[in-house]
mmCIF file of C-alpha atoms in Angstrom:
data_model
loop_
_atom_site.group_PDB
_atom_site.id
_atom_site.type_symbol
_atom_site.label_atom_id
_atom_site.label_comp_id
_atom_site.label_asym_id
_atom_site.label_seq_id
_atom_site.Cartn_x
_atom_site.Cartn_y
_atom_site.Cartn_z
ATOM 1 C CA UNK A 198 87.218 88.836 119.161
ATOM 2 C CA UNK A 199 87.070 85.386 118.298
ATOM 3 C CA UNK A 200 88.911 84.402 114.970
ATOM 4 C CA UNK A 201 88.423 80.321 115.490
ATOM 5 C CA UNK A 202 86.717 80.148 112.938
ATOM 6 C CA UNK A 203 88.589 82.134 110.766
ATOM 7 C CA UNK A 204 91.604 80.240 112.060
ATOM 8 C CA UNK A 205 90.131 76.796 111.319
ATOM 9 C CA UNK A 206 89.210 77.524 107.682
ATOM 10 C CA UNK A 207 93.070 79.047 107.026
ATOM 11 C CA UNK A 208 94.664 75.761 108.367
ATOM 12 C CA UNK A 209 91.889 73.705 106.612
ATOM 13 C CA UNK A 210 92.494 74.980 103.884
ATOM 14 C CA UNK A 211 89.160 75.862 103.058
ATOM 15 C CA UNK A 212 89.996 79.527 101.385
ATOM 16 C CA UNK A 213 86.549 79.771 99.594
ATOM 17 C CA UNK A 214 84.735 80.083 102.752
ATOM 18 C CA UNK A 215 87.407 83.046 104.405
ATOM 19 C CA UNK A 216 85.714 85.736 102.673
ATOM 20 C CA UNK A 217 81.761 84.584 103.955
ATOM 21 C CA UNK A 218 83.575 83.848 107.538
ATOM 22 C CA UNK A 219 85.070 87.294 107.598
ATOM 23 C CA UNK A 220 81.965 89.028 106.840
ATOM 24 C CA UNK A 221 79.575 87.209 109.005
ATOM 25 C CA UNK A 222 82.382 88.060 111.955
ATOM 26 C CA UNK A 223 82.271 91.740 110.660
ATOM 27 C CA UNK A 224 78.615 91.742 110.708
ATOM 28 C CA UNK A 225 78.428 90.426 113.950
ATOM 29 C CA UNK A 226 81.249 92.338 116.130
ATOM 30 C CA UNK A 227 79.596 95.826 114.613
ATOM 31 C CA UNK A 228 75.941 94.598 115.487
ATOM 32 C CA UNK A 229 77.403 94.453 118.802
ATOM 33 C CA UNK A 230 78.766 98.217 118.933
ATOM 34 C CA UNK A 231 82.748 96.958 119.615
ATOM 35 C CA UNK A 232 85.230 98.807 117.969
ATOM 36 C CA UNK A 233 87.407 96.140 115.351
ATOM 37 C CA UNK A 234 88.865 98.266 113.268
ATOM 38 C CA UNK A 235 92.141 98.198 114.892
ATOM 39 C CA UNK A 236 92.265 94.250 115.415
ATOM 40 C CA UNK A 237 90.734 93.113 111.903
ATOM 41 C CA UNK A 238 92.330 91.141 109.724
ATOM 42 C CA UNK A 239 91.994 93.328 106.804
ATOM 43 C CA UNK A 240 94.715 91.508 104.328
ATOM 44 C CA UNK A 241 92.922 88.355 104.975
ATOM 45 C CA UNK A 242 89.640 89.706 104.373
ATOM 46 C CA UNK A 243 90.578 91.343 100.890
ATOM 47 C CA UNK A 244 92.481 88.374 99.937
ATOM 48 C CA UNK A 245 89.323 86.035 100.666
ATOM 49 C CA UNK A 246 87.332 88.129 98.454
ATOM 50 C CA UNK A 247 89.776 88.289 96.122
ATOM 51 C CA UNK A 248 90.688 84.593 95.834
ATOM 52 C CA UNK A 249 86.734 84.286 94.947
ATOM 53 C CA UNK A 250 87.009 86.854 92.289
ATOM 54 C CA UNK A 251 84.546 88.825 94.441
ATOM 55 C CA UNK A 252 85.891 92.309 93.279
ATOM 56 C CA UNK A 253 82.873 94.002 94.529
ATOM 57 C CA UNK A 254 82.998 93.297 97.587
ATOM 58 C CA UNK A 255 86.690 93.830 97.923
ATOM 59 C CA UNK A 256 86.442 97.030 96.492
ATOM 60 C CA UNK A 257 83.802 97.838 98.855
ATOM 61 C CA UNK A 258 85.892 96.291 101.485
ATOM 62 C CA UNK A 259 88.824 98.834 100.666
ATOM 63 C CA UNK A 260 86.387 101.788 100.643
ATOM 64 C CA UNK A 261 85.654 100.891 104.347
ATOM 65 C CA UNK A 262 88.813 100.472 105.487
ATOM 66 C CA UNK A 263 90.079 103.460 108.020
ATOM 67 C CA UNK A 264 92.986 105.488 106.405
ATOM 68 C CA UNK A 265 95.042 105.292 109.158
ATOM 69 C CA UNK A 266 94.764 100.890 109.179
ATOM 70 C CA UNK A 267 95.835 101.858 105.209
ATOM 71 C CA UNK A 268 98.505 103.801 105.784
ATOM 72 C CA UNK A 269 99.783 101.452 108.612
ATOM 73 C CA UNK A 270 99.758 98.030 107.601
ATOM 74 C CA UNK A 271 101.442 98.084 104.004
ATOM 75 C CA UNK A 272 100.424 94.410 103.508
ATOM 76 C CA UNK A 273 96.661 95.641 103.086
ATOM 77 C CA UNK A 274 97.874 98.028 100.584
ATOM 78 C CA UNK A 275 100.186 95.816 98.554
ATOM 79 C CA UNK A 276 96.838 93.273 98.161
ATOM 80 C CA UNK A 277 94.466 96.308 97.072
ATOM 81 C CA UNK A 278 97.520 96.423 94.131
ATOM 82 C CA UNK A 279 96.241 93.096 93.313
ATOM 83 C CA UNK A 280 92.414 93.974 93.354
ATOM 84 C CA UNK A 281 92.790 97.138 91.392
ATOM 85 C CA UNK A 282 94.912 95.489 88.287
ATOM 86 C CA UNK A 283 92.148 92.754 88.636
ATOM 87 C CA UNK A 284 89.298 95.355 88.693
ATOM 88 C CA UNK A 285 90.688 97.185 85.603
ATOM 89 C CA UNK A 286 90.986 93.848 83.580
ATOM 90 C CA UNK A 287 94.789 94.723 83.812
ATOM 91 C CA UNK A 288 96.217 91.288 84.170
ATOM 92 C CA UNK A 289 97.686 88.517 81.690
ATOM 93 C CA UNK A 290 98.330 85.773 83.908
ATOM 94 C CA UNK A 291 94.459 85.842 84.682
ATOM 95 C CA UNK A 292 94.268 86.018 81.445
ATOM 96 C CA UNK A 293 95.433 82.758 80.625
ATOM 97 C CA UNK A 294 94.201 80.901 83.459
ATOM 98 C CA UNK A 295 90.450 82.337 82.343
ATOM 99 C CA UNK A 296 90.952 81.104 78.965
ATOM 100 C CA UNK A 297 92.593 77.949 79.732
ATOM 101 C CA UNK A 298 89.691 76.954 81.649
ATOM 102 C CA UNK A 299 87.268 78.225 78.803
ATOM 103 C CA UNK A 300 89.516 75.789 76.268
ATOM 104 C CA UNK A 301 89.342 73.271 78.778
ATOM 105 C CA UNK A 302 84.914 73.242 78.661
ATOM 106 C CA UNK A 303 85.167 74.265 75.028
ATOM 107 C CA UNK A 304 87.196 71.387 73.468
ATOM 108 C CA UNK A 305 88.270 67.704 73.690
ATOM 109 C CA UNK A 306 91.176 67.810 71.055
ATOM 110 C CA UNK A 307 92.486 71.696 69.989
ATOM 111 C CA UNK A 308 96.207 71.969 68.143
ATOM 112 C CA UNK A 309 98.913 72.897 69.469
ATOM 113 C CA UNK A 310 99.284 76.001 67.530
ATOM 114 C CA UNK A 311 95.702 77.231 68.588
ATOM 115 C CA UNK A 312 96.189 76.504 71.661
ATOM 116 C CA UNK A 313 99.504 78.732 71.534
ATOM 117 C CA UNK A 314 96.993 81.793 69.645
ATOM 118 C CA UNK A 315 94.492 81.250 72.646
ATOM 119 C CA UNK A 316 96.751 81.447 75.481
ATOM 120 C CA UNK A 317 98.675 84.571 73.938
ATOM 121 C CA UNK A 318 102.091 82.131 74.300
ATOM 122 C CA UNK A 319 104.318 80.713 71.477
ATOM 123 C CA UNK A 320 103.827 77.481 71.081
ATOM 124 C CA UNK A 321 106.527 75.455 73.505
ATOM 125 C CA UNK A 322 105.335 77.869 76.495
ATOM 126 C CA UNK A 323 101.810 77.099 75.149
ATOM 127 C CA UNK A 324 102.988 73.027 75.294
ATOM 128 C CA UNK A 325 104.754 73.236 79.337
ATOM 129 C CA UNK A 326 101.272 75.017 79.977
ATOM 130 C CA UNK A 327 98.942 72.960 79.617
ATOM 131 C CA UNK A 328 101.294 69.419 79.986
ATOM 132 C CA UNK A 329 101.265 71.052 83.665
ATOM 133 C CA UNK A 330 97.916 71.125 83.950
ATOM 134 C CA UNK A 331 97.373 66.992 82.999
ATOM 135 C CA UNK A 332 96.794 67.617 79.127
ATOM 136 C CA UNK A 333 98.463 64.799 76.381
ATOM 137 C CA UNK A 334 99.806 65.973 73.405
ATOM 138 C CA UNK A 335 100.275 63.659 70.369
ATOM 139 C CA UNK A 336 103.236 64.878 68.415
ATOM 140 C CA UNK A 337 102.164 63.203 64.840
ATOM 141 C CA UNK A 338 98.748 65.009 64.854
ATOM 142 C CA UNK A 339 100.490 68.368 66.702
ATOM 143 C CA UNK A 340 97.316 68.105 68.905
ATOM 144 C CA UNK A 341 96.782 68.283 72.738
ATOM 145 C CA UNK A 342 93.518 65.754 74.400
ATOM 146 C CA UNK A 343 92.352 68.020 77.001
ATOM 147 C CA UNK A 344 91.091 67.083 80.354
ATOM 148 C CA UNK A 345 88.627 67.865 81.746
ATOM 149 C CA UNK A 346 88.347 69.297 84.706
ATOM 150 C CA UNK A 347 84.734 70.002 86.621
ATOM 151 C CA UNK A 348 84.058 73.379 87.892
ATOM 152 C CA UNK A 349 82.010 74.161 90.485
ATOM 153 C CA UNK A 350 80.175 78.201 90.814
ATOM 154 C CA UNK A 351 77.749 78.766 93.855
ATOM 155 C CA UNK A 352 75.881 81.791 93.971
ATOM 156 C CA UNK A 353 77.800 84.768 96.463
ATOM 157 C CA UNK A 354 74.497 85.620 98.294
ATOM 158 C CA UNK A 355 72.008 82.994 99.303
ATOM 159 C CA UNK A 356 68.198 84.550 100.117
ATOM 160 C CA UNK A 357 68.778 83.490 104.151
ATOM 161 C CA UNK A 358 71.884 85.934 104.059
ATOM 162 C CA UNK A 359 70.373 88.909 102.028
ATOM 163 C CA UNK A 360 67.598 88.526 104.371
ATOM 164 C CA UNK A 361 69.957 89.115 107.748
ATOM 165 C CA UNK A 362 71.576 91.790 105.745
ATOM 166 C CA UNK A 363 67.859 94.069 105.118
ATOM 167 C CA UNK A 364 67.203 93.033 108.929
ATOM 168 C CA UNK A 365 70.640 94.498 110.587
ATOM 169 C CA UNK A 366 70.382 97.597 107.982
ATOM 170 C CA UNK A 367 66.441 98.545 109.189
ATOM 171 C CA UNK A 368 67.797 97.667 112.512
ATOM 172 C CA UNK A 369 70.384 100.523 112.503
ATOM 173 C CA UNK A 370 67.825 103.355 110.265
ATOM 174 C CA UNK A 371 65.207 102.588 112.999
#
């Protein structure tokens, strides 16, 4: 199997495209009838869908996943940890960071003390926060100037992929 690209994107940095290299790989190597299973890089696969907040497709990722690759590589498991407290909303730290970026496209100036109610902090936790993240805080007013950050969303599934996807599926009923 070849992982180059795979490899490339790790040491580029480039984690947002792991999860769409992994599949395409997976896609391909099972097209081709070669068993994987044993050589995948499951953790890295999960943890590219996870790092997108694809929890679908991890979760369907985990249902494919042979028990015995499970119950022998306990790195796969202890990521699946992650997934599941993301997948039942079980998580503060996300928490935060999902608000803090909601605050962040929401407001220009917000007080320190609302800030503090928003993040679910008191309010010098609430302060190191966001002074972290680049905001200013002017102590007469007790109010933090936010920047402003942009965020970028691309769709998961582009038409040209969901169309390869019906094509290998009718190729393997028929």
């Amino acid at each position: 199997m070849d992982f180059s690209k795979l490899t490339d994107a790790i040491a580029s940095r480039s984690y947002d495209k792991i999860a769409d290299i992994c599949d395409q790989l997976m896609l391909q190597i099972a097209s081709q009838g070669v068993a994987f299973q044993d050589e995948w890089p499951y953790a890295v696969h999960l943890l590219g869908h996870i790092y997108l907040n694809d929890l679908n497709s991890a979760r369907f990722l985990w249902k494919s996943i042979p028990v015995s690759i499970k119950e022998s590589r306990p790195e796969v498991v202890a990521i699946w940890k992650i997934g599941q407290q993301l997948w039942t909303r079980n998580y503060a730290e996300r928490y935060t960071r999902r608000m803090f970026e909601l605050l962040m496209s929401a407001y220009s100036t917000i007080s320190i003390q609302d800030t503090a109610l928003f993040l679910g902090m008191n309010e010098n936790e609430a302060t190191s926060y966001v002074l972290q993240h680049g905001w200013t805080v002017d102590a007469a007013s007790q109010m933090f100037t936010v920047k402003k950050h942009t965020v970028v969303t691309e769709q998961k599934i582009d038409p040209s992929k969901l169309q390869r996807l019906t094509e290998y599926v009718f190729h393997l009923e028929h």
